[in-house]
CSV table of C-alpha atoms in Angstrom, one decimal:
chain,number,residue,atom,x,y,z
X,249,UNK,CA,-70.1,29.8,-51.1
X,250,UNK,CA,-67.9,29.6,-48.0
X,251,UNK,CA,-65.2,31.9,-46.8
X,252,UNK,CA,-61.7,30.5,-47.3
X,253,UNK,CA,-59.5,33.5,-46.5
X,254,UNK,CA,-59.7,36.9,-45.0
X,255,UNK,CA,-56.9,39.4,-45.5
X,256,UNK,CA,-56.1,43.1,-45.9
X,257,UNK,CA,-53.1,42.2,-48.0
X,258,UNK,CA,-53.9,42.2,-51.7
X,259,UNK,CA,-50.7,40.3,-52.6
X,260,UNK,CA,-51.8,37.3,-50.4
X,261,UNK,CA,-55.3,37.3,-52.0
X,262,UNK,CA,-53.7,37.4,-55.5
X,263,UNK,CA,-51.3,34.6,-54.7
X,264,UNK,CA,-54.1,32.5,-53.1
X,265,UNK,CA,-56.4,33.1,-56.1
X,266,UNK,CA,-53.6,32.0,-58.5
X,267,UNK,CA,-52.9,28.8,-56.5
X,268,UNK,CA,-56.6,28.0,-56.4
X,269,UNK,CA,-56.9,28.5,-60.2
X,270,UNK,CA,-54.0,26.2,-60.7
X,271,UNK,CA,-55.9,23.5,-58.8
X,272,UNK,CA,-59.1,24.2,-60.8
X,273,UNK,CA,-60.9,25.6,-57.8
X,274,UNK,CA,-63.1,28.6,-58.6
X,275,UNK,CA,-62.9,31.5,-56.2
X,276,UNK,CA,-64.4,35.0,-55.8
X,277,UNK,CA,-63.2,38.0,-53.9
X,278,UNK,CA,-65.8,39.8,-51.8
X,279,UNK,CA,-65.6,43.2,-50.1
X,280,UNK,CA,-63.4,44.6,-52.9
X,281,UNK,CA,-65.7,47.7,-53.3
X,282,UNK,CA,-65.6,48.3,-49.5
X,283,UNK,CA,-61.8,48.3,-49.5
X,284,UNK,CA,-61.8,50.8,-52.4
X,285,UNK,CA,-64.1,53.2,-50.5
X,286,UNK,CA,-61.8,53.3,-47.5
X,287,UNK,CA,-59.1,54.7,-49.7
X,288,UNK,CA,-56.8,51.8,-49.9
X,289,UNK,CA,-55.4,52.2,-46.3
X,290,UNK,CA,-56.2,48.5,-45.5
X,291,UNK,CA,-58.7,48.7,-42.7
X,292,UNK,CA,-61.4,46.5,-44.2
X,293,UNK,CA,-60.3,42.9,-45.0
X,294,UNK,CA,-61.3,41.3,-48.3
X,295,UNK,CA,-62.7,37.8,-48.3
X,296,UNK,CA,-61.9,35.0,-50.7
X,297,UNK,CA,-64.9,32.7,-51.2
X,298,UNK,CA,-65.0,29.2,-52.7
X,299,UNK,CA,-67.8,26.7,-53.4
X,300,UNK,CA,-68.8,24.7,-50.3
X,301,UNK,CA,-67.8,21.4,-52.0
X,302,UNK,CA,-64.3,22.8,-52.7
X,303,UNK,CA,-63.6,24.2,-49.2
X,304,UNK,CA,-61.7,21.2,-47.9
X,305,UNK,CA,-59.4,21.1,-50.9
X,306,UNK,CA,-58.9,24.8,-50.9
X,307,UNK,CA,-57.9,24.8,-47.2
X,308,UNK,CA,-55.4,22.1,-47.9
X,309,UNK,CA,-53.9,24.2,-50.7
X,310,UNK,CA,-53.6,27.2,-48.4
X,311,UNK,CA,-52.0,25.0,-45.6
X,312,UNK,CA,-49.5,23.5,-48.1
X,313,UNK,CA,-48.4,26.9,-49.1
X,314,UNK,CA,-48.3,28.3,-45.6
X,315,UNK,CA,-51.0,31.0,-46.3
X,316,UNK,CA,-52.8,32.0,-43.0
X,317,UNK,CA,-56.6,31.9,-43.4
X,318,UNK,CA,-57.1,34.9,-41.1
X,319,UNK,CA,-60.5,33.8,-39.8
């Protein structure tokens, strides 16, 4: 899996996940437990991961919807 997106904003991650699901691209959020441990103050970013073979398509979906990748 490759990192597609890194953000501390859960709304961006939810929107990006929904867009990817609409394009039949599987994704997985990493570092969710770490952000819960910090108390929800938004210090630690979460990462949205996609399969290596889907990375180019997923990046295009993010660009088309003006979502910054934060990498």
